[in-house]
PDB file of C-alpha atoms in Angstrom:
ATOM      1  CA  UNK A 385       2.344   6.122  16.636  1.00  0.00           C
ATOM      2  CA  UNK A 386       0.743   7.616  13.546  1.00  0.00           C
ATOM      3  CA  UNK A 387       2.056   6.479  10.188  1.00  0.00           C
ATOM      4  CA  UNK A 388       3.873   8.707   7.753  1.00  0.00           C
ATOM      5  CA  UNK A 389       4.193   8.741   3.983  1.00  0.00           C
ATOM      6  CA  UNK A 390       7.330   9.924   2.230  1.00  0.00           C
ATOM      7  CA  UNK A 391       8.511   9.767  -1.381  1.00  0.00           C
ATOM      8  CA  UNK A 392      10.996   6.923  -1.784  1.00  0.00           C
ATOM      9  CA  UNK A 393      13.684   9.046  -3.383  1.00  0.00           C
ATOM     10  CA  UNK A 394      14.640  12.583  -4.358  1.00  0.00           C
ATOM     11  CA  UNK A 395      17.531  14.293  -6.078  1.00  0.00           C
ATOM     12  CA  UNK A 396      18.895  17.703  -5.228  1.00  0.00           C
ATOM     13  CA  UNK A 397      21.667  19.743  -6.812  1.00  0.00           C
ATOM     14  CA  UNK A 398      24.550  20.593  -4.548  1.00  0.00           C
ATOM     15  CA  UNK A 399      24.156  24.061  -3.033  1.00  0.00           C
ATOM     16  CA  UNK A 400      20.419  24.172  -3.613  1.00  0.00           C
ATOM     17  CA  UNK A 401      17.742  23.771  -0.988  1.00  0.00           C
ATOM     18  CA  UNK A 402      16.438  20.265  -0.453  1.00  0.00           C
ATOM     19  CA  UNK A 403      12.752  20.104   0.463  1.00  0.00           C
ATOM     20  CA  UNK A 404      11.649  16.739   1.801  1.00  0.00           C
ATOM     21  CA  UNK A 405       7.893  16.269   2.244  1.00  0.00           C
ATOM     22  CA  UNK A 406       6.097  14.054   4.722  1.00  0.00           C
ATOM     23  CA  UNK A 407       2.413  13.287   5.077  1.00  0.00           C
ATOM     24  CA  UNK A 408       1.033  12.391   8.494  1.00  0.00           C
ATOM     25  CA  UNK A 409      -2.687  12.863   8.078  1.00  0.00           C
ATOM     26  CA  UNK A 410      -3.611  10.773  11.154  1.00  0.00           C
ATOM     27  CA  UNK A 411      -1.356  12.627  13.572  1.00  0.00           C
ATOM     28  CA  UNK A 412      -2.800  13.165  17.039  1.00  0.00           C
ATOM     29  CA  UNK A 413      -2.780  16.409  18.959  1.00  0.00           C
ATOM     30  CA  UNK A 414      -0.035  15.301  21.331  1.00  0.00           C
ATOM     31  CA  UNK A 415       2.238  13.821  18.681  1.00  0.00           C
ATOM     32  CA  UNK A 416       5.391  15.544  17.526  1.00  0.00           C
ATOM     33  CA  UNK A 417       7.014  15.335  14.112  1.00  0.00           C
ATOM     34  CA  UNK A 418      10.602  14.098  14.264  1.00  0.00           C
ATOM     35  CA  UNK A 419      13.166  13.908  11.496  1.00  0.00           C
ATOM     36  CA  UNK A 420      16.182  11.636  11.487  1.00  0.00           C
ATOM     37  CA  UNK A 421      18.630  10.773   8.774  1.00  0.00           C
ATOM     38  CA  UNK A 422      20.833   7.765   8.175  1.00  0.00           C
ATOM     39  CA  UNK A 423      23.983   8.033   6.184  1.00  0.00           C
ATOM     40  CA  UNK A 424      25.026   4.744   4.640  1.00  0.00           C
ATOM     41  CA  UNK A 425      26.206   2.154   7.186  1.00  0.00           C
ATOM     42  CA  UNK A 426      25.817   4.508  10.138  1.00  0.00           C
ATOM     43  CA  UNK A 427      23.289   4.863  12.922  1.00  0.00           C
ATOM     44  CA  UNK A 428      20.477   7.388  12.495  1.00  0.00           C
ATOM     45  CA  UNK A 429      21.151  11.000  13.384  1.00  0.00           C
ATOM     46  CA  UNK A 430      18.611  13.328  14.955  1.00  0.00           C
ATOM     47  CA  UNK A 431      17.858  16.411  12.851  1.00  0.00           C
ATOM     48  CA  UNK A 432      14.921  18.330  14.247  1.00  0.00           C
ATOM     49  CA  UNK A 433      11.465  17.982  15.728  1.00  0.00           C
ATOM     50  CA  UNK A 434       8.372  20.114  16.218  1.00  0.00           C
ATOM     51  CA  UNK A 435       4.782  20.108  17.396  1.00  0.00           C
ATOM     52  CA  UNK A 436       2.964  22.782  15.416  1.00  0.00           C
ATOM     53  CA  UNK A 437       5.248  25.770  15.058  1.00  0.00           C
ATOM     54  CA  UNK A 438       7.944  25.940  12.452  1.00  0.00           C
ATOM     55  CA  UNK A 439      11.369  25.103  13.831  1.00  0.00           C
ATOM     56  CA  UNK A 440      14.907  25.907  12.741  1.00  0.00           C
ATOM     57  CA  UNK A 441      18.285  24.777  13.965  1.00  0.00           C
ATOM     58  CA  UNK A 442      21.795  24.678  12.598  1.00  0.00           C
ATOM     59  CA  UNK A 443      21.009  21.671  10.426  1.00  0.00           C
ATOM     60  CA  UNK A 444      17.593  22.308   8.963  1.00  0.00           C
ATOM     61  CA  UNK A 445      14.185  23.935   9.099  1.00  0.00           C
ATOM     62  CA  UNK A 446      10.914  22.168   9.733  1.00  0.00           C
ATOM     63  CA  UNK A 447       7.715  23.571   8.276  1.00  0.00           C
ATOM     64  CA  UNK A 448       4.487  22.069   9.622  1.00  0.00           C
ATOM     65  CA  UNK A 449       1.177  22.887   7.960  1.00  0.00           C
ATOM     66  CA  UNK A 450      -1.509  24.535  10.015  1.00  0.00           C
ATOM     67  CA  UNK A 451      -3.643  21.383  10.078  1.00  0.00           C
ATOM     68  CA  UNK A 452      -0.497  19.399  11.018  1.00  0.00           C
ATOM     69  CA  UNK A 453      -1.258  16.774   8.423  1.00  0.00           C
ATOM     70  CA  UNK A 454       1.986  17.295   6.575  1.00  0.00           C
ATOM     71  CA  UNK A 455       5.417  18.781   7.029  1.00  0.00           C
ATOM     72  CA  UNK A 456       8.518  19.644   5.041  1.00  0.00           C
ATOM     73  CA  UNK A 457      12.117  19.319   6.084  1.00  0.00           C
ATOM     74  CA  UNK A 458      14.315  21.917   4.446  1.00  0.00           C
ATOM     75  CA  UNK A 459      18.059  21.628   4.099  1.00  0.00           C
ATOM     76  CA  UNK A 460      18.881  25.163   2.972  1.00  0.00           C
ATOM     77  CA  UNK A 461      22.130  24.473   1.132  1.00  0.00           C
ATOM     78  CA  UNK A 462      22.525  20.793   0.431  1.00  0.00           C
ATOM     79  CA  UNK A 463      26.015  19.332   0.293  1.00  0.00           C
ATOM     80  CA  UNK A 464      27.246  15.948  -0.850  1.00  0.00           C
ATOM     81  CA  UNK A 465      27.467  14.921   2.814  1.00  0.00           C
ATOM     82  CA  UNK A 466      23.709  15.344   3.105  1.00  0.00           C
ATOM     83  CA  UNK A 467      23.165  12.311   0.883  1.00  0.00           C
ATOM     84  CA  UNK A 468      21.275   9.942   3.175  1.00  0.00           C
ATOM     85  CA  UNK A 469      17.932   8.343   3.925  1.00  0.00           C
ATOM     86  CA  UNK A 470      15.669  10.783   5.741  1.00  0.00           C
ATOM     87  CA  UNK A 471      13.024   9.472   8.093  1.00  0.00           C
ATOM     88  CA  UNK A 472       9.942  11.379   9.182  1.00  0.00           C
ATOM     89  CA  UNK A 473       8.473   9.947  12.394  1.00  0.00           C
ATOM     90  CA  UNK A 474       5.557  11.054  14.500  1.00  0.00           C
ATOM     91  CA  UNK A 475       5.376  10.128  18.147  1.00  0.00           C
ATOM     92  CA  UNK A 476       4.115  11.339  21.454  1.00  0.00           C
ATOM     93  CA  UNK A 477       6.385  13.940  22.946  1.00  0.00           C
ATOM     94  CA  UNK A 478       7.554  14.016  26.517  1.00  0.00           C
ATOM     95  CA  UNK A 479       8.028  11.131  28.878  1.00  0.00           C
ATOM     96  CA  UNK A 480       5.134   8.795  29.385  1.00  0.00           C
ATOM     97  CA  UNK A 481       6.772   5.720  30.846  1.00  0.00           C
ATOM     98  CA  UNK A 482       9.523   3.269  30.026  1.00  0.00           C
ATOM     99  CA  UNK A 483       9.497   2.173  26.427  1.00  0.00           C
ATOM    100  CA  UNK A 484       7.562   5.184  25.280  1.00  0.00           C
ATOM    101  CA  UNK A 485      10.507   6.485  23.333  1.00  0.00           C
ATOM    102  CA  UNK A 486      10.748   3.684  20.853  1.00  0.00           C
ATOM    103  CA  UNK A 487      10.689   4.943  17.300  1.00  0.00           C
ATOM    104  CA  UNK A 488       8.861   3.339  14.416  1.00  0.00           C
ATOM    105  CA  UNK A 489      10.820   3.845  11.227  1.00  0.00           C
ATOM    106  CA  UNK A 490       9.167   3.826   7.827  1.00  0.00           C
ATOM    107  CA  UNK A 491      11.041   3.472   4.564  1.00  0.00           C
ATOM    108  CA  UNK A 492      12.117   7.125   4.473  1.00  0.00           C
ATOM    109  CA  UNK A 493      13.272   9.205   1.523  1.00  0.00           C
ATOM    110  CA  UNK A 494      16.616   8.511  -0.057  1.00  0.00           C
ATOM    111  CA  UNK A 495      18.051  11.934  -0.841  1.00  0.00           C
ATOM    112  CA  UNK A 496      20.825  12.045  -3.394  1.00  0.00           C
ATOM    113  CA  UNK A 497      22.750  15.307  -3.599  1.00  0.00           C
ATOM    114  CA  UNK A 498      24.236  15.654  -7.036  1.00  0.00           C
ATOM    115  CA  UNK A 499      27.395  17.671  -7.774  1.00  0.00           C
TER     116      UNK A 499
ATOM    117  CA  UNK B 277      23.779  15.493  22.405  1.00  0.00           C
ATOM    118  CA  UNK B 278      24.401  12.222  24.135  1.00  0.00           C
ATOM    119  CA  UNK B 279      27.216  10.057  22.857  1.00  0.00           C
ATOM    120  CA  UNK B 280      26.410   6.408  22.256  1.00  0.00           C
ATOM    121  CA  UNK B 281      29.225   4.032  21.464  1.00  0.00           C
ATOM    122  CA  UNK B 282      28.786   0.588  19.971  1.00  0.00           C
ATOM    123  CA  UNK B 283      31.425  -2.084  19.794  1.00  0.00           C
ATOM    124  CA  UNK B 284      32.436  -3.749  17.600  1.00  0.00           C
ATOM    125  CA  UNK B 285      31.544  -1.800  14.498  1.00  0.00           C
ATOM    126  CA  UNK B 286      31.998  -4.853  12.331  1.00  0.00           C
ATOM    127  CA  UNK B 287      32.221  -8.563  13.117  1.00  0.00           C
ATOM    128  CA  UNK B 288      32.404 -11.737  11.104  1.00  0.00           C
ATOM    129  CA  UNK B 289      31.669 -15.007  12.851  1.00  0.00           C
ATOM    130  CA  UNK B 290      31.184 -18.630  11.976  1.00  0.00           C
ATOM    131  CA  UNK B 291      27.754 -20.170  11.910  1.00  0.00           C
ATOM    132  CA  UNK B 292      26.858 -21.665  15.288  1.00  0.00           C
ATOM    133  CA  UNK B 293      28.972 -19.316  17.367  1.00  0.00           C
ATOM    134  CA  UNK B 294      27.797 -16.471  19.588  1.00  0.00           C
ATOM    135  CA  UNK B 295      28.556 -12.797  19.211  1.00  0.00           C
ATOM    136  CA  UNK B 296      28.274 -10.061  21.818  1.00  0.00           C
ATOM    137  CA  UNK B 297      27.600  -6.452  20.883  1.00  0.00           C
ATOM    138  CA  UNK B 298      28.093  -3.680  23.428  1.00  0.00           C
ATOM    139  CA  UNK B 299      26.239  -0.385  23.608  1.00  0.00           C
ATOM    140  CA  UNK B 300      27.572   2.279  25.934  1.00  0.00           C
ATOM    141  CA  UNK B 301      26.038   5.587  26.871  1.00  0.00           C
ATOM    142  CA  UNK B 302      29.128   7.681  27.481  1.00  0.00           C
ATOM    143  CA  UNK B 303      27.667  10.767  29.102  1.00  0.00           C
ATOM    144  CA  UNK B 304      24.168   9.840  30.157  1.00  0.00           C
ATOM    145  CA  UNK B 305      22.754   7.293  32.534  1.00  0.00           C
ATOM    146  CA  UNK B 306      20.204   5.347  30.571  1.00  0.00           C
ATOM    147  CA  UNK B 307      17.623   3.230  32.329  1.00  0.00           C
ATOM    148  CA  UNK B 308      16.258   2.250  28.940  1.00  0.00           C
ATOM    149  CA  UNK B 309      18.048   1.414  25.733  1.00  0.00           C
ATOM    150  CA  UNK B 310      16.641   0.121  22.472  1.00  0.00           C
ATOM    151  CA  UNK B 311      18.022  -2.426  20.042  1.00  0.00           C
ATOM    152  CA  UNK B 312      17.184  -2.236  16.358  1.00  0.00           C
ATOM    153  CA  UNK B 313      18.025  -4.454  13.409  1.00  0.00           C
ATOM    154  CA  UNK B 314      18.311  -3.373   9.808  1.00  0.00           C
ATOM    155  CA  UNK B 315      18.520  -5.734   6.865  1.00  0.00           C
ATOM    156  CA  UNK B 316      19.971  -4.513   3.555  1.00  0.00           C
ATOM    157  CA  UNK B 317      17.832  -1.939   1.785  1.00  0.00           C
ATOM    158  CA  UNK B 318      15.253  -2.046   4.583  1.00  0.00           C
ATOM    159  CA  UNK B 319      14.366   0.247   7.425  1.00  0.00           C
ATOM    160  CA  UNK B 320      15.223  -0.144  11.085  1.00  0.00           C
ATOM    161  CA  UNK B 321      13.077  -2.579  13.015  1.00  0.00           C
ATOM    162  CA  UNK B 322      12.860  -2.483  16.789  1.00  0.00           C
ATOM    163  CA  UNK B 323      13.957  -5.762  18.315  1.00  0.00           C
ATOM    164  CA  UNK B 324      13.784  -5.149  22.021  1.00  0.00           C
ATOM    165  CA  UNK B 325      13.756  -2.631  24.810  1.00  0.00           C
ATOM    166  CA  UNK B 326      16.540  -3.053  27.318  1.00  0.00           C
ATOM    167  CA  UNK B 327      15.691  -2.113  30.906  1.00  0.00           C
ATOM    168  CA  UNK B 328      18.377  -1.595  33.519  1.00  0.00           C
ATOM    169  CA  UNK B 329      18.076  -4.118  36.303  1.00  0.00           C
ATOM    170  CA  UNK B 330      15.193  -6.032  34.797  1.00  0.00           C
ATOM    171  CA  UNK B 331      14.317  -8.254  31.875  1.00  0.00           C
ATOM    172  CA  UNK B 332      14.252  -6.900  28.373  1.00  0.00           C
ATOM    173  CA  UNK B 333      11.019  -6.524  26.472  1.00  0.00           C
ATOM    174  CA  UNK B 334      11.062  -8.175  23.073  1.00  0.00           C
ATOM    175  CA  UNK B 335       9.032  -7.286  20.014  1.00  0.00           C
ATOM    176  CA  UNK B 336       6.786  -9.881  18.461  1.00  0.00           C
ATOM    177  CA  UNK B 337       8.711 -12.374  16.400  1.00  0.00           C
ATOM    178  CA  UNK B 338      12.064 -11.746  18.096  1.00  0.00           C
ATOM    179  CA  UNK B 339      13.368 -14.812  19.932  1.00  0.00           C
ATOM    180  CA  UNK B 340      14.447 -13.848  23.433  1.00  0.00           C
ATOM    181  CA  UNK B 341      16.535 -16.988  23.832  1.00  0.00           C
ATOM    182  CA  UNK B 342      18.464 -16.234  20.674  1.00  0.00           C
ATOM    183  CA  UNK B 343      19.010 -12.536  21.248  1.00  0.00           C
ATOM    184  CA  UNK B 344      20.118 -12.212  24.846  1.00  0.00           C
ATOM    185  CA  UNK B 345      20.060  -8.722  26.280  1.00  0.00           C
ATOM    186  CA  UNK B 346      21.795  -7.692  29.472  1.00  0.00           C
ATOM    187  CA  UNK B 347      21.496  -4.187  30.899  1.00  0.00           C
ATOM    188  CA  UNK B 348      23.499  -4.527  34.078  1.00  0.00           C
ATOM    189  CA  UNK B 349      24.409  -0.875  34.507  1.00  0.00           C
ATOM    190  CA  UNK B 350      23.061   2.532  33.593  1.00  0.00           C
ATOM    191  CA  UNK B 351      25.676   2.974  30.899  1.00  0.00           C
ATOM    192  CA  UNK B 352      25.966  -0.448  29.299  1.00  0.00           C
ATOM    193  CA  UNK B 353      23.623  -2.779  27.471  1.00  0.00           C
ATOM    194  CA  UNK B 354      24.794  -5.862  25.615  1.00  0.00           C
ATOM    195  CA  UNK B 355      23.135  -7.885  22.882  1.00  0.00           C
ATOM    196  CA  UNK B 356      24.361 -11.435  22.404  1.00  0.00           C
ATOM    197  CA  UNK B 357      23.382 -13.266  19.249  1.00  0.00           C
ATOM    198  CA  UNK B 358      23.543 -16.908  20.232  1.00  0.00           C
ATOM    199  CA  UNK B 359      24.137 -19.756  17.790  1.00  0.00           C
ATOM    200  CA  UNK B 360      24.318 -17.304  14.958  1.00  0.00           C
ATOM    201  CA  UNK B 361      23.196 -18.318  11.480  1.00  0.00           C
ATOM    202  CA  UNK B 362      23.682 -16.593   8.132  1.00  0.00           C
ATOM    203  CA  UNK B 363      20.130 -15.213   8.285  1.00  0.00           C
ATOM    204  CA  UNK B 364      21.161 -13.281  11.405  1.00  0.00           C
ATOM    205  CA  UNK B 365      23.575 -11.260   9.291  1.00  0.00           C
ATOM    206  CA  UNK B 366      22.379  -7.697   9.650  1.00  0.00           C
ATOM    207  CA  UNK B 367      23.141  -4.213  10.918  1.00  0.00           C
ATOM    208  CA  UNK B 368      22.414  -3.945  14.639  1.00  0.00           C
ATOM    209  CA  UNK B 369      21.911  -0.509  16.171  1.00  0.00           C
ATOM    210  CA  UNK B 370      21.314   0.590  19.735  1.00  0.00           C
ATOM    211  CA  UNK B 371      19.618   3.754  20.897  1.00  0.00           C
ATOM    212  CA  UNK B 372      19.495   5.797  24.058  1.00  0.00           C
ATOM    213  CA  UNK B 373      16.689   8.184  24.901  1.00  0.00           C
ATOM    214  CA  UNK B 374      17.633  11.509  26.437  1.00  0.00           C
ATOM    215  CA  UNK B 375      14.697  13.718  27.321  1.00  0.00           C
ATOM    216  CA  UNK B 376      12.716  13.903  24.070  1.00  0.00           C
ATOM    217  CA  UNK B 377      15.489  12.893  21.683  1.00  0.00           C
ATOM    218  CA  UNK B 378      16.890   9.532  20.667  1.00  0.00           C
ATOM    219  CA  UNK B 379      20.600   9.086  20.096  1.00  0.00           C
ATOM    220  CA  UNK B 380      21.942   6.149  18.180  1.00  0.00           C
ATOM    221  CA  UNK B 381      25.142   4.187  18.180  1.00  0.00           C
ATOM    222  CA  UNK B 382      27.142   3.861  15.000  1.00  0.00           C
ATOM    223  CA  UNK B 383      25.847   0.341  14.459  1.00  0.00           C
ATOM    224  CA  UNK B 384      27.422  -3.099  14.255  1.00  0.00           C
ATOM    225  CA  UNK B 385      27.609  -4.950  10.969  1.00  0.00           C
ATOM    226  CA  UNK B 386      27.324  -8.679  11.711  1.00  0.00           C
ATOM    227  CA  UNK B 387      28.197 -11.179   9.010  1.00  0.00           C
ATOM    228  CA  UNK B 388      27.695 -14.857   9.766  1.00  0.00           C
ATOM    229  CA  UNK B 389      29.536 -17.213   7.433  1.00  0.00           C
TER     230      UNK B 389
END
């Protein structure tokens, strides 16, 4: 899987949009961008994923640049419960055999939502 | 999404004893589950891939005789930490893959004293 680069930490005021960047300049054409988050002492939680088009769900929006070398996760109205470590991961999408779904976690971005 | 349940959520054991951690996929039959370990202030590291009905695949540096994995059914994988030592104290997390998404258990905090 391609490597990603994320800032180690970010602050965001409660109620404001949180924009978390991720660089993945070596991403391959068949690799998706996945975002997970981990609230303290819990297992990671899936947020969103995309290939090249922007994606939105009830949790967040994912903006992927046209060259796919970077992306931004947007939490539109951050709350205190969004304080967590956010992981950007790139991996091949779809099923390509047993073990192909393993995820390689980097250090992520620790997002602190401030009242 | 799929529900993954881990048990126990927290365990303290004496050095030299063994501890078993269960990972259950409650609404999905999983032929493959993954076990991760996370030390304080570090990221998750894949330990092994658990395959139903066959031997687990371990990552480099993970001792297969120390971390015994059993995946006897499509809904249950167990990780047994044998002869635990204080350096095995960590947060252990299992994961189930459903289509293109991974779902994680709530984790097990192991403290070896």
